[in-house]
Amino acid sequence: MTRQFGIRNSEFGISVFHSAFRIPHSAFSLVELLISLAILSVGLVGAMRVFPMGLRASVRAERHSRATLAAQRTIESLKLEPWEALADGETTAEEDGFDVTTRITQPDPEGLADASRLKAIEVRVQFVQDGRPRTLTFLTYVRRDTS
């Protein structure tokens, strides 16, 4: 049994009634709220644990990219040198915190028509990352023009 009370105004045609004993069922209970907060906190803690791993991977990738750029700069500068300046041997220099070792050699003539016109340039970049030594090695060939 519900009791209703309200206002009737026949002059304006308005009729407003309100049920005094009906309770709306659209609210959350405290138990539902606690369960949803527990689920949310588990998800947030899991997401927070992923961020440091992603940051470490990003730093590692940046370090590798910088080492690759150091090797590329070294190779490009050697390509600009005249052929006579590319003497066989090995040199080591420090560039941007990396140890860059350059080795210029005459490649193995097996299978080559004219091996005297070719030089092998090996660039080795060494650095320490996460407490462990890392080495990246790059190899390219430079050819002397016939003219």
CSV table of N, CA, C and O in Angstrom, one decimal, residues 25-144:
chain,number,residue,atom,x,y,z
A,25,HIS,N,15.8,2.4,-6.3
A,25,HIS,CA,16.8,1.3,-6.3
A,25,HIS,C,18.0,1.6,-7.2
A,25,HIS,O,18.7,0.7,-7.6
A,26,SER,N,18.3,2.8,-7.5
A,26,SER,CA,19.4,3.1,-8.4
A,26,SER,C,20.7,3.5,-7.7
A,26,SER,O,21.6,3.9,-8.3
A,27,ALA,N,20.7,3.4,-6.4
A,27,ALA,CA,21.9,3.8,-5.6
A,27,ALA,C,22.9,2.6,-5.5
A,27,ALA,O,22.4,1.4,-5.6
A,28,PHE,N,24.2,2.8,-5.2
A,28,PHE,CA,25.1,1.8,-5.0
A,28,PHE,C,25.2,1.5,-3.5
A,28,PHE,O,25.1,2.3,-2.6
A,29,SER,N,25.4,0.2,-3.2
A,29,SER,CA,25.5,-0.2,-1.8
A,29,SER,C,27.0,-0.1,-1.4
A,29,SER,O,27.9,0.0,-2.3
A,30,LEU,N,27.3,-0.1,-0.1
A,30,LEU,CA,28.7,0.1,0.3
A,30,LEU,C,29.5,-1.1,-0.1
A,30,LEU,O,30.7,-1.0,-0.5
A,31,VAL,N,29.0,-2.3,-0.1
A,31,VAL,CA,29.7,-3.5,-0.5
A,31,VAL,C,30.1,-3.4,-2.0
A,31,VAL,O,31.2,-3.8,-2.4
A,32,GLU,N,29.1,-3.0,-2.8
A,32,GLU,CA,29.4,-2.8,-4.3
A,32,GLU,C,30.5,-1.8,-4.5
A,32,GLU,O,31.4,-2.0,-5.3
A,33,LEU,N,30.5,-0.8,-3.8
A,33,LEU,CA,31.5,0.3,-3.9
A,33,LEU,C,32.9,-0.3,-3.5
A,33,LEU,O,33.9,0.0,-4.1
A,34,LEU,N,33.0,-1.0,-2.4
A,34,LEU,CA,34.2,-1.6,-1.9
A,34,LEU,C,34.8,-2.6,-2.9
A,34,LEU,O,36.0,-2.6,-3.2
A,35,ILE,N,33.9,-3.4,-3.5
A,35,ILE,CA,34.4,-4.4,-4.5
A,35,ILE,C,34.9,-3.7,-5.7
A,35,ILE,O,36.0,-4.1,-6.2
A,36,SER,N,34.2,-2.7,-6.2
A,36,SER,CA,34.7,-2.0,-7.4
A,36,SER,C,36.0,-1.3,-7.1
A,36,SER,O,36.9,-1.2,-8.0
A,37,LEU,N,36.2,-0.7,-5.9
A,37,LEU,CA,37.5,-0.1,-5.6
A,37,LEU,C,38.6,-1.1,-5.5
A,37,LEU,O,39.7,-0.8,-5.9
A,38,ALA,N,38.3,-2.3,-5.0
A,38,ALA,CA,39.3,-3.3,-4.9
A,38,ALA,C,39.8,-3.7,-6.3
A,38,ALA,O,41.0,-3.9,-6.6
A,39,ILE,N,38.8,-3.9,-7.2
A,39,ILE,CA,39.2,-4.3,-8.6
A,39,ILE,C,40.0,-3.2,-9.3
A,39,ILE,O,40.9,-3.4,-9.9
A,40,LEU,N,39.5,-2.0,-9.1
A,40,LEU,CA,40.3,-0.8,-9.6
A,40,LEU,C,41.7,-0.7,-9.1
A,40,LEU,O,42.6,-0.5,-9.9
A,41,SER,N,41.9,-0.9,-7.8
A,41,SER,CA,43.2,-0.8,-7.2
A,41,SER,C,44.1,-1.9,-7.7
A,41,SER,O,45.3,-1.7,-8.0
A,42,VAL,N,43.6,-3.2,-8.0
A,42,VAL,CA,44.4,-4.3,-8.5
A,42,VAL,C,44.8,-3.9,-9.9
A,42,VAL,O,46.0,-4.1,-10.3
A,43,GLY,N,44.0,-3.3,-10.7
A,43,GLY,CA,44.3,-2.9,-12.1
A,43,GLY,C,45.3,-1.8,-12.1
A,43,GLY,O,46.3,-1.8,-12.9
A,44,LEU,N,45.2,-0.8,-11.2
A,44,LEU,CA,46.1,0.3,-11.1
A,44,LEU,C,47.5,-0.2,-10.7
A,44,LEU,O,48.5,0.3,-11.2
A,45,VAL,N,47.6,-1.1,-9.7
A,45,VAL,CA,48.9,-1.6,-9.3
A,45,VAL,C,49.6,-2.4,-10.4
A,45,VAL,O,50.8,-2.2,-10.6
A,46,GLY,N,48.8,-3.1,-11.1
A,46,GLY,CA,49.4,-3.9,-12.3
A,46,GLY,C,49.9,-2.9,-13.3
A,46,GLY,O,51.0,-3.1,-13.9
A,47,ALA,N,49.1,-1.9,-13.6
A,47,ALA,CA,49.6,-0.9,-14.6
A,47,ALA,C,50.8,-0.1,-14.1
A,47,ALA,O,51.7,0.2,-14.9
A,48,MET,N,50.9,0.2,-12.8
A,48,MET,CA,52.1,0.9,-12.3
A,48,MET,C,53.3,0.0,-12.4
A,48,MET,O,54.4,0.6,-12.5
A,49,ARG,N,53.2,-1.3,-12.3
A,49,ARG,CA,54.4,-2.1,-12.4
A,49,ARG,C,54.9,-2.2,-13.8
A,49,ARG,O,56.1,-2.5,-14.0
A,50,VAL,N,54.1,-1.9,-14.8
A,50,VAL,CA,54.5,-2.0,-16.2
A,50,VAL,C,55.3,-0.8,-16.6
A,50,VAL,O,56.2,-0.9,-17.4
A,51,PHE,N,55.0,0.4,-16.0
A,51,PHE,CA,55.7,1.6,-16.4
A,51,PHE,C,57.2,1.6,-16.2
A,51,PHE,O,58.0,2.0,-17.1
A,52,PRO,N,57.7,1.1,-15.1
A,52,PRO,CA,59.2,1.1,-14.9
A,52,PRO,C,59.9,0.2,-16.0
A,52,PRO,O,61.0,0.5,-16.5
A,53,MET,N,59.2,-1.0,-16.3
A,53,MET,CA,59.8,-1.8,-17.3
A,53,MET,C,59.9,-1.1,-18.7
A,53,MET,O,60.8,-1.2,-19.4
A,54,GLY,N,58.8,-0.4,-19.0
A,54,GLY,CA,58.8,0.3,-20.3
A,54,GLY,C,59.8,1.4,-20.3
A,54,GLY,O,60.4,1.7,-21.3
A,55,LEU,N,60.0,2.1,-19.2
A,55,LEU,CA,61.0,3.1,-19.1
A,55,LEU,C,62.4,2.6,-19.3
A,55,LEU,O,63.2,3.2,-20.0
A,56,ARG,N,62.7,1.4,-18.6
A,56,ARG,CA,64.0,0.8,-18.8
A,56,ARG,C,64.2,0.4,-20.3
A,56,ARG,O,65.3,0.6,-20.8
A,57,ALA,N,63.2,-0.1,-20.9
A,57,ALA,CA,63.3,-0.5,-22.3
A,57,ALA,C,63.5,0.7,-23.2
A,57,ALA,O,64.3,0.7,-24.2
A,58,SER,N,62.9,1.8,-22.9
A,58,SER,CA,63.1,3.0,-23.6
A,58,SER,C,64.5,3.6,-23.5
A,58,SER,O,65.1,4.0,-24.5
A,59,VAL,N,65.0,3.5,-22.3
A,59,VAL,CA,66.4,4.0,-22.0
A,59,VAL,C,67.4,3.1,-22.8
A,59,VAL,O,68.4,3.6,-23.4
A,60,ARG,N,67.1,1.8,-22.8
A,60,ARG,CA,68.0,0.8,-23.5
A,60,ARG,C,68.0,1.1,-25.0
A,60,ARG,O,69.0,1.1,-25.6
A,61,ALA,N,66.8,1.3,-25.5
A,61,ALA,CA,66.7,1.6,-27.0
A,61,ALA,C,67.3,2.9,-27.3
A,61,ALA,O,68.0,3.0,-28.4
A,62,GLU,N,67.2,3.9,-26.5
A,62,GLU,CA,67.9,5.2,-26.7
A,62,GLU,C,69.4,5.0,-26.8
A,62,GLU,O,70.1,5.6,-27.6
A,63,ARG,N,69.9,4.2,-25.8
A,63,ARG,CA,71.4,4.0,-25.8
A,63,ARG,C,71.8,3.3,-27.0
A,63,ARG,O,72.9,3.7,-27.6
A,64,HIS,N,71.1,2.3,-27.5
A,64,HIS,CA,71.5,1.6,-28.7
A,64,HIS,C,71.4,2.5,-29.9
A,64,HIS,O,72.2,2.5,-30.8
A,65,SER,N,70.4,3.4,-30.0
A,65,SER,CA,70.3,4.3,-31.1
A,65,SER,C,71.4,5.3,-31.1
A,65,SER,O,72.0,5.6,-32.2
A,66,ARG,N,71.8,5.8,-29.9
A,66,ARG,CA,73.0,6.7,-29.8
A,66,ARG,C,74.3,6.0,-30.3
A,66,ARG,O,75.1,6.6,-30.9
A,67,ALA,N,74.4,4.8,-29.9
A,67,ALA,CA,75.6,4.0,-30.3
A,67,ALA,C,75.6,3.8,-31.8
A,67,ALA,O,76.7,3.9,-32.5
A,68,THR,N,74.5,3.5,-32.4
A,68,THR,CA,74.4,3.4,-33.8
A,68,THR,C,74.7,4.7,-34.5
A,68,THR,O,75.4,4.7,-35.6
A,69,LEU,N,74.2,5.8,-34.0
A,69,LEU,CA,74.5,7.1,-34.6
A,69,LEU,C,76.0,7.4,-34.6
A,69,LEU,O,76.6,8.0,-35.5
A,70,ALA,N,76.7,7.0,-33.5
A,70,ALA,CA,78.1,7.3,-33.3
A,70,ALA,C,78.8,6.5,-34.4
A,70,ALA,O,79.8,7.0,-35.0
A,71,ALA,N,78.4,5.2,-34.6
A,71,ALA,CA,79.1,4.4,-35.6
A,71,ALA,C,78.8,4.9,-37.0
A,71,ALA,O,79.7,5.0,-37.9
A,72,GLN,N,77.6,5.4,-37.3
A,72,GLN,CA,77.2,5.9,-38.6
A,72,GLN,C,78.1,7.2,-38.9
A,72,GLN,O,78.5,7.4,-40.0
A,73,ARG,N,78.2,8.1,-37.9
A,73,ARG,CA,79.0,9.3,-38.1
A,73,ARG,C,80.5,8.9,-38.4
A,73,ARG,O,81.1,9.5,-39.3
A,74,THR,N,81.0,7.9,-37.7
A,74,THR,CA,82.4,7.4,-38.0
A,74,THR,C,82.5,6.9,-39.4
A,74,THR,O,83.4,7.2,-40.2
A,75,ILE,N,81.6,6.1,-39.8
A,75,ILE,CA,81.6,5.5,-41.2
A,75,ILE,C,81.5,6.6,-42.2
A,75,ILE,O,82.2,6.6,-43.2
A,76,GLU,N,80.6,7.5,-42.0
A,76,GLU,CA,80.3,8.5,-43.0
A,76,GLU,C,81.6,9.5,-43.1
A,76,GLU,O,81.9,9.9,-44.2
A,77,SER,N,82.2,9.7,-42.0
A,77,SER,CA,83.4,10.6,-42.1
A,77,SER,C,84.6,9.8,-42.8
A,77,SER,O,85.4,10.4,-43.5
A,78,LEU,N,84.7,8.5,-42.6
A,78,LEU,CA,85.7,7.7,-43.4
A,78,LEU,C,85.4,7.7,-44.9
A,78,LEU,O,86.3,7.6,-45.7
A,79,LYS,N,84.1,7.6,-45.2
A,79,LYS,CA,83.7,7.6,-46.6
A,79,LYS,C,84.1,8.9,-47.3
A,79,LYS,O,84.4,8.9,-48.5
A,80,LEU,N,84.2,10.0,-46.6
A,80,LEU,CA,84.6,11.3,-47.2
A,80,LEU,C,86.1,11.4,-47.3
A,80,LEU,O,86.5,12.3,-48.0
A,81,GLU,N,86.9,10.6,-46.7
A,81,GLU,CA,88.3,10.6,-46.8
A,81,GLU,C,88.8,10.2,-48.1
A,81,GLU,O,88.1,9.3,-48.8
A,82,PRO,N,89.9,10.7,-48.6
A,82,PRO,CA,90.4,10.2,-49.9
A,82,PRO,C,90.9,8.7,-49.7
A,82,PRO,O,91.3,8.3,-48.6
A,83,TRP,N,91.0,8.0,-50.8
A,83,TRP,CA,91.4,6.6,-50.8
A,83,TRP,C,92.7,6.4,-50.1
A,83,TRP,O,92.9,5.4,-49.3
A,84,GLU,N,93.7,7.3,-50.4
A,84,GLU,CA,95.0,7.1,-49.8
A,84,GLU,C,95.1,7.3,-48.3
A,84,GLU,O,96.0,6.8,-47.7
A,85,ALA,N,94.1,8.0,-47.8
A,85,ALA,CA,94.1,8.2,-46.3
A,85,ALA,C,93.5,7.0,-45.6
A,85,ALA,O,93.6,7.0,-44.3
A,86,LEU,N,92.9,6.1,-46.2
A,86,LEU,CA,92.3,4.9,-45.6
A,86,LEU,C,93.4,3.8,-45.4
A,86,LEU,O,93.4,2.8,-46.2
A,87,ALA,N,94.3,4.0,-44.5
A,87,ALA,CA,95.4,3.1,-44.3
A,87,ALA,C,94.9,1.9,-43.4
A,87,ALA,O,94.0,2.1,-42.5
A,88,ASP,N,95.4,0.7,-43.7
A,88,ASP,CA,95.0,-0.4,-42.9
A,88,ASP,C,95.4,-0.2,-41.5
A,88,ASP,O,96.5,0.3,-41.2
A,89,GLY,N,94.6,-0.7,-40.6
A,89,GLY,CA,95.0,-0.6,-39.2
A,89,GLY,C,93.7,-0.4,-38.3
A,89,GLY,O,92.6,-0.4,-38.8
A,90,GLU,N,94.0,-0.2,-37.0
A,90,GLU,CA,92.9,-0.1,-36.0
A,90,GLU,C,93.1,1.2,-35.2
A,90,GLU,O,94.2,1.4,-34.7
A,91,THR,N,92.1,1.9,-35.0
A,91,THR,CA,92.1,3.1,-34.1
A,91,THR,C,90.9,3.1,-33.1
A,91,THR,O,89.9,2.5,-33.5
A,92,THR,N,91.1,3.6,-31.9
A,92,THR,CA,90.1,3.7,-30.9
A,92,THR,C,89.9,5.1,-30.5
A,92,THR,O,90.9,5.8,-30.2
A,93,ALA,N,88.7,5.6,-30.4
A,93,ALA,CA,88.4,7.0,-29.9
A,93,ALA,C,87.1,6.9,-29.1
A,93,ALA,O,86.4,6.0,-29.1
A,94,GLU,N,87.0,7.9,-28.3
A,94,GLU,CA,85.8,8.1,-27.5
A,94,GLU,C,84.9,9.1,-28.1
A,94,GLU,O,85.3,10.2,-28.4
A,95,GLU,N,83.6,8.8,-28.3
A,95,GLU,CA,82.7,9.7,-28.9
A,95,GLU,C,81.3,9.5,-28.2
A,95,GLU,O,80.7,8.5,-28.1
A,96,ASP,N,80.9,10.6,-27.6
A,96,ASP,CA,79.6,10.7,-26.8
A,96,ASP,C,79.5,9.6,-25.8
A,96,ASP,O,78.4,9.1,-25.5
A,97,GLY,N,80.6,9.3,-25.1
A,97,GLY,CA,80.6,8.4,-24.0
A,97,GLY,C,80.7,6.9,-24.5
A,97,GLY,O,80.6,6.0,-23.7
A,98,PHE,N,81.0,6.7,-25.8
A,98,PHE,CA,81.1,5.4,-26.3
A,98,PHE,C,82.6,5.2,-26.7
A,98,PHE,O,83.2,6.1,-27.2
A,99,ASP,N,83.1,4.0,-26.6
A,99,ASP,CA,84.4,3.6,-27.1
A,99,ASP,C,84.2,3.1,-28.6
A,99,ASP,O,83.6,2.1,-28.8
A,100,VAL,N,84.7,3.9,-29.5
A,100,VAL,CA,84.5,3.6,-31.0
A,100,VAL,C,85.8,3.1,-31.5
A,100,VAL,O,86.8,3.8,-31.6
A,101,THR,N,85.9,1.8,-31.9
A,101,THR,CA,87.1,1.2,-32.5
A,101,THR,C,86.8,1.0,-34.0
A,101,THR,O,85.8,0.4,-34.4
A,102,THR,N,87.7,1.5,-34.8
A,102,THR,CA,87.6,1.5,-36.3
A,102,THR,C,88.8,0.6,-36.8
A,102,THR,O,89.9,0.9,-36.5
A,103,ARG,N,88.4,-0.4,-37.6
A,103,ARG,CA,89.4,-1.3,-38.2
A,103,ARG,C,89.2,-1.2,-39.7
A,103,ARG,O,88.2,-1.5,-40.2
A,104,ILE,N,90.3,-0.9,-40.4
A,104,ILE,CA,90.3,-0.8,-41.9
A,104,ILE,C,91.2,-1.9,-42.3
A,104,ILE,O,92.4,-2.0,-42.0
A,105,THR,N,90.7,-2.8,-43.2
A,105,THR,CA,91.4,-4.0,-43.7
A,105,THR,C,91.1,-4.1,-45.2
A,105,THR,O,90.2,-3.6,-45.7
A,106,GLN,N,92.0,-4.9,-45.8
A,106,GLN,CA,91.8,-5.3,-47.2
A,106,GLN,C,91.0,-6.6,-47.1
A,106,GLN,O,91.3,-7.5,-46.4
A,107,PRO,N,89.8,-6.7,-47.8
A,107,PRO,CA,89.0,-7.9,-47.7
A,107,PRO,C,89.7,-9.1,-48.3
A,107,PRO,O,90.6,-8.9,-49.1
A,108,ASP,N,89.2,-10.2,-48.0
A,108,ASP,CA,89.7,-11.5,-48.6
A,108,ASP,C,89.4,-11.5,-50.1
A,108,ASP,O,88.3,-11.3,-50.5
A,109,PRO,N,90.5,-11.7,-50.9
A,109,PRO,CA,90.3,-11.5,-52.3
A,109,PRO,C,89.6,-12.7,-53.0
A,109,PRO,O,89.3,-12.6,-54.2
A,110,GLU,N,89.2,-13.7,-52.2
A,110,GLU,CA,88.6,-14.9,-52.8
A,110,GLU,C,87.2,-14.4,-53.4
A,110,GLU,O,86.3,-13.9,-52.7
A,111,GLY,N,87.0,-14.6,-54.7
A,111,GLY,CA,85.8,-14.3,-55.3
A,111,GLY,C,85.7,-12.9,-55.8
A,111,GLY,O,84.6,-12.5,-56.4
A,112,LEU,N,86.7,-12.1,-55.6
A,112,LEU,CA,86.6,-10.7,-56.0
A,112,LEU,C,87.5,-10.5,-57.3
A,112,LEU,O,88.6,-11.1,-57.4
A,113,ALA,N,87.0,-9.7,-58.2
A,113,ALA,CA,87.7,-9.5,-59.4
A,113,ALA,C,89.0,-8.6,-59.2
A,113,ALA,O,90.0,-8.9,-59.7
A,114,ASP,N,88.8,-7.5,-58.4
A,114,ASP,CA,89.9,-6.6,-58.2
A,114,ASP,C,89.8,-6.2,-56.7
A,114,ASP,O,89.3,-5.2,-56.3
A,115,ALA,N,90.4,-7.0,-55.8
A,115,ALA,CA,90.4,-6.8,-54.4
A,115,ALA,C,91.2,-5.5,-54.0
A,115,ALA,O,91.0,-5.0,-52.9
A,116,SER,N,92.1,-5.1,-54.8
A,116,SER,CA,92.9,-3.9,-54.4
A,116,SER,C,92.1,-2.6,-54.4
A,116,SER,O,92.5,-1.6,-53.9
A,117,ARG,N,90.9,-2.6,-55.1
A,117,ARG,CA,90.1,-1.5,-55.1
A,117,ARG,C,89.0,-1.5,-54.0
A,117,ARG,O,88.1,-0.6,-54.0
A,118,LEU,N,89.1,-2.3,-53.0
A,118,LEU,CA,88.1,-2.5,-52.0
A,118,LEU,C,88.7,-2.5,-50.6
A,118,LEU,O,89.8,-3.1,-50.4
A,119,LYS,N,88.1,-1.8,-49.7
A,119,LYS,CA,88.5,-1.8,-48.3
A,119,LYS,C,87.3,-2.1,-47.4
A,119,LYS,O,86.2,-1.6,-47.7
A,120,ALA,N,87.6,-2.9,-46.4
A,120,ALA,CA,86.5,-3.2,-45.4
A,120,ALA,C,86.7,-2.3,-44.2
A,120,ALA,O,87.8,-2.2,-43.6
A,121,ILE,N,85.6,-1.7,-43.8
A,121,ILE,CA,85.7,-0.8,-42.6
A,121,ILE,C,84.7,-1.4,-41.6
A,121,ILE,O,83.5,-1.5,-41.8
A,122,GLU,N,85.3,-1.8,-40.4
A,122,GLU,CA,84.5,-2.4,-39.3
A,122,GLU,C,84.6,-1.4,-38.2
A,122,GLU,O,85.6,-0.9,-37.7
A,123,VAL,N,83.4,-1.0,-37.7
A,123,VAL,CA,83.3,0.0,-36.6
A,123,VAL,C,82.6,-0.8,-35.4
A,123,VAL,O,81.5,-1.3,-35.6
A,124,ARG,N,83.3,-0.8,-34.3
A,124,ARG,CA,82.8,-1.5,-33.1
A,124,ARG,C,82.6,-0.5,-32.0
A,124,ARG,O,83.5,0.3,-31.7
A,125,VAL,N,81.4,-0.4,-31.5
A,125,VAL,CA,81.0,0.6,-30.5
A,125,VAL,C,80.8,-0.2,-29.2
A,125,VAL,O,80.0,-1.1,-29.1
A,126,GLN,N,81.5,0.2,-28.2
A,126,GLN,CA,81.4,-0.5,-26.9
A,126,GLN,C,80.9,0.4,-25.8
A,126,GLN,O,81.4,1.6,-25.8
A,127,PHE,N,80.1,-0.1,-24.9
A,127,PHE,CA,79.5,0.8,-23.9
A,127,PHE,C,79.0,-0.2,-22.8
A,127,PHE,O,78.9,-1.4,-23.0
A,128,VAL,N,78.7,0.4,-21.6
A,128,VAL,CA,78.2,-0.4,-20.5
A,128,VAL,C,76.8,0.0,-20.3
A,128,VAL,O,76.4,1.2,-20.2
A,129,GLN,N,75.9,-1.0,-20.2
A,129,GLN,CA,74.5,-0.7,-20.0
A,129,GLN,C,74.0,-1.7,-19.0
A,129,GLN,O,74.2,-2.9,-19.1
A,130,ASP,N,73.3,-1.2,-18.0
A,130,ASP,CA,72.7,-2.1,-16.9
A,130,ASP,C,73.8,-2.9,-16.2
A,130,ASP,O,73.6,-4.0,-15.8
A,131,GLY,N,75.0,-2.3,-16.1
A,131,GLY,CA,76.1,-3.0,-15.5
A,131,GLY,C,76.8,-4.0,-16.3
A,131,GLY,O,77.7,-4.7,-15.8
A,132,ARG,N,76.4,-4.2,-17.6
A,132,ARG,CA,77.0,-5.2,-18.4
A,132,ARG,C,77.6,-4.5,-19.7
A,132,ARG,O,77.0,-3.6,-20.2
A,133,PRO,N,78.8,-5.0,-20.1
A,133,PRO,CA,79.4,-4.4,-21.3
A,133,PRO,C,78.6,-4.9,-22.6
A,133,PRO,O,78.2,-6.0,-22.7
A,134,ARG,N,78.4,-3.9,-23.5
A,134,ARG,CA,77.7,-4.2,-24.7
A,134,ARG,C,78.6,-3.8,-25.9
A,134,ARG,O,79.4,-2.8,-25.8
A,135,THR,N,78.5,-4.5,-27.0
A,135,THR,CA,79.2,-4.2,-28.2
A,135,THR,C,78.3,-4.3,-29.4
A,135,THR,O,77.6,-5.3,-29.6
A,136,LEU,N,78.4,-3.3,-30.2
A,136,LEU,CA,77.7,-3.3,-31.5
A,136,LEU,C,78.7,-3.2,-32.6
A,136,LEU,O,79.6,-2.3,-32.5
A,137,THR,N,78.6,-4.0,-33.6
A,137,THR,CA,79.6,-4.1,-34.6
A,137,THR,C,78.9,-3.8,-36.0
A,137,THR,O,77.9,-4.4,-36.3
A,138,PHE,N,79.6,-2.9,-36.7
A,138,PHE,CA,79.0,-2.5,-38.0
A,138,PHE,C,80.1,-2.7,-39.1
A,138,PHE,O,81.3,-2.4,-38.8
A,139,LEU,N,79.8,-3.2,-40.2
A,139,LEU,CA,80.7,-3.5,-41.3
A,139,LEU,C,80.2,-2.9,-42.6
A,139,LEU,O,79.1,-3.0,-43.0
A,140,THR,N,81.1,-2.2,-43.3
A,140,THR,CA,80.8,-1.6,-44.6
A,140,THR,C,82.1,-1.7,-45.5
A,140,THR,O,83.2,-2.0,-45.0
A,141,TYR,N,81.8,-1.6,-46.8
A,141,TYR,CA,83.0,-1.7,-47.7
A,141,TYR,C,83.0,-0.3,-48.5
A,141,TYR,O,82.0,0.2,-48.8
A,142,VAL,N,84.2,0.1,-48.8
A,142,VAL,CA,84.5,1.3,-49.6
A,142,VAL,C,85.2,0.9,-50.8
A,142,VAL,O,86.2,0.1,-50.8
A,143,ARG,N,84.8,1.4,-52.0
A,143,ARG,CA,85.4,1.1,-53.2
A,143,ARG,C,86.1,2.3,-53.8
A,143,ARG,O,85.6,3.4,-53.8
A,144,ARG,N,87.3,2.0,-54.4
A,144,ARG,CA,88.0,3.1,-55.0
A,144,ARG,C,87.5,3.3,-56.5
A,144,ARG,O,87.4,2.3,-57.2
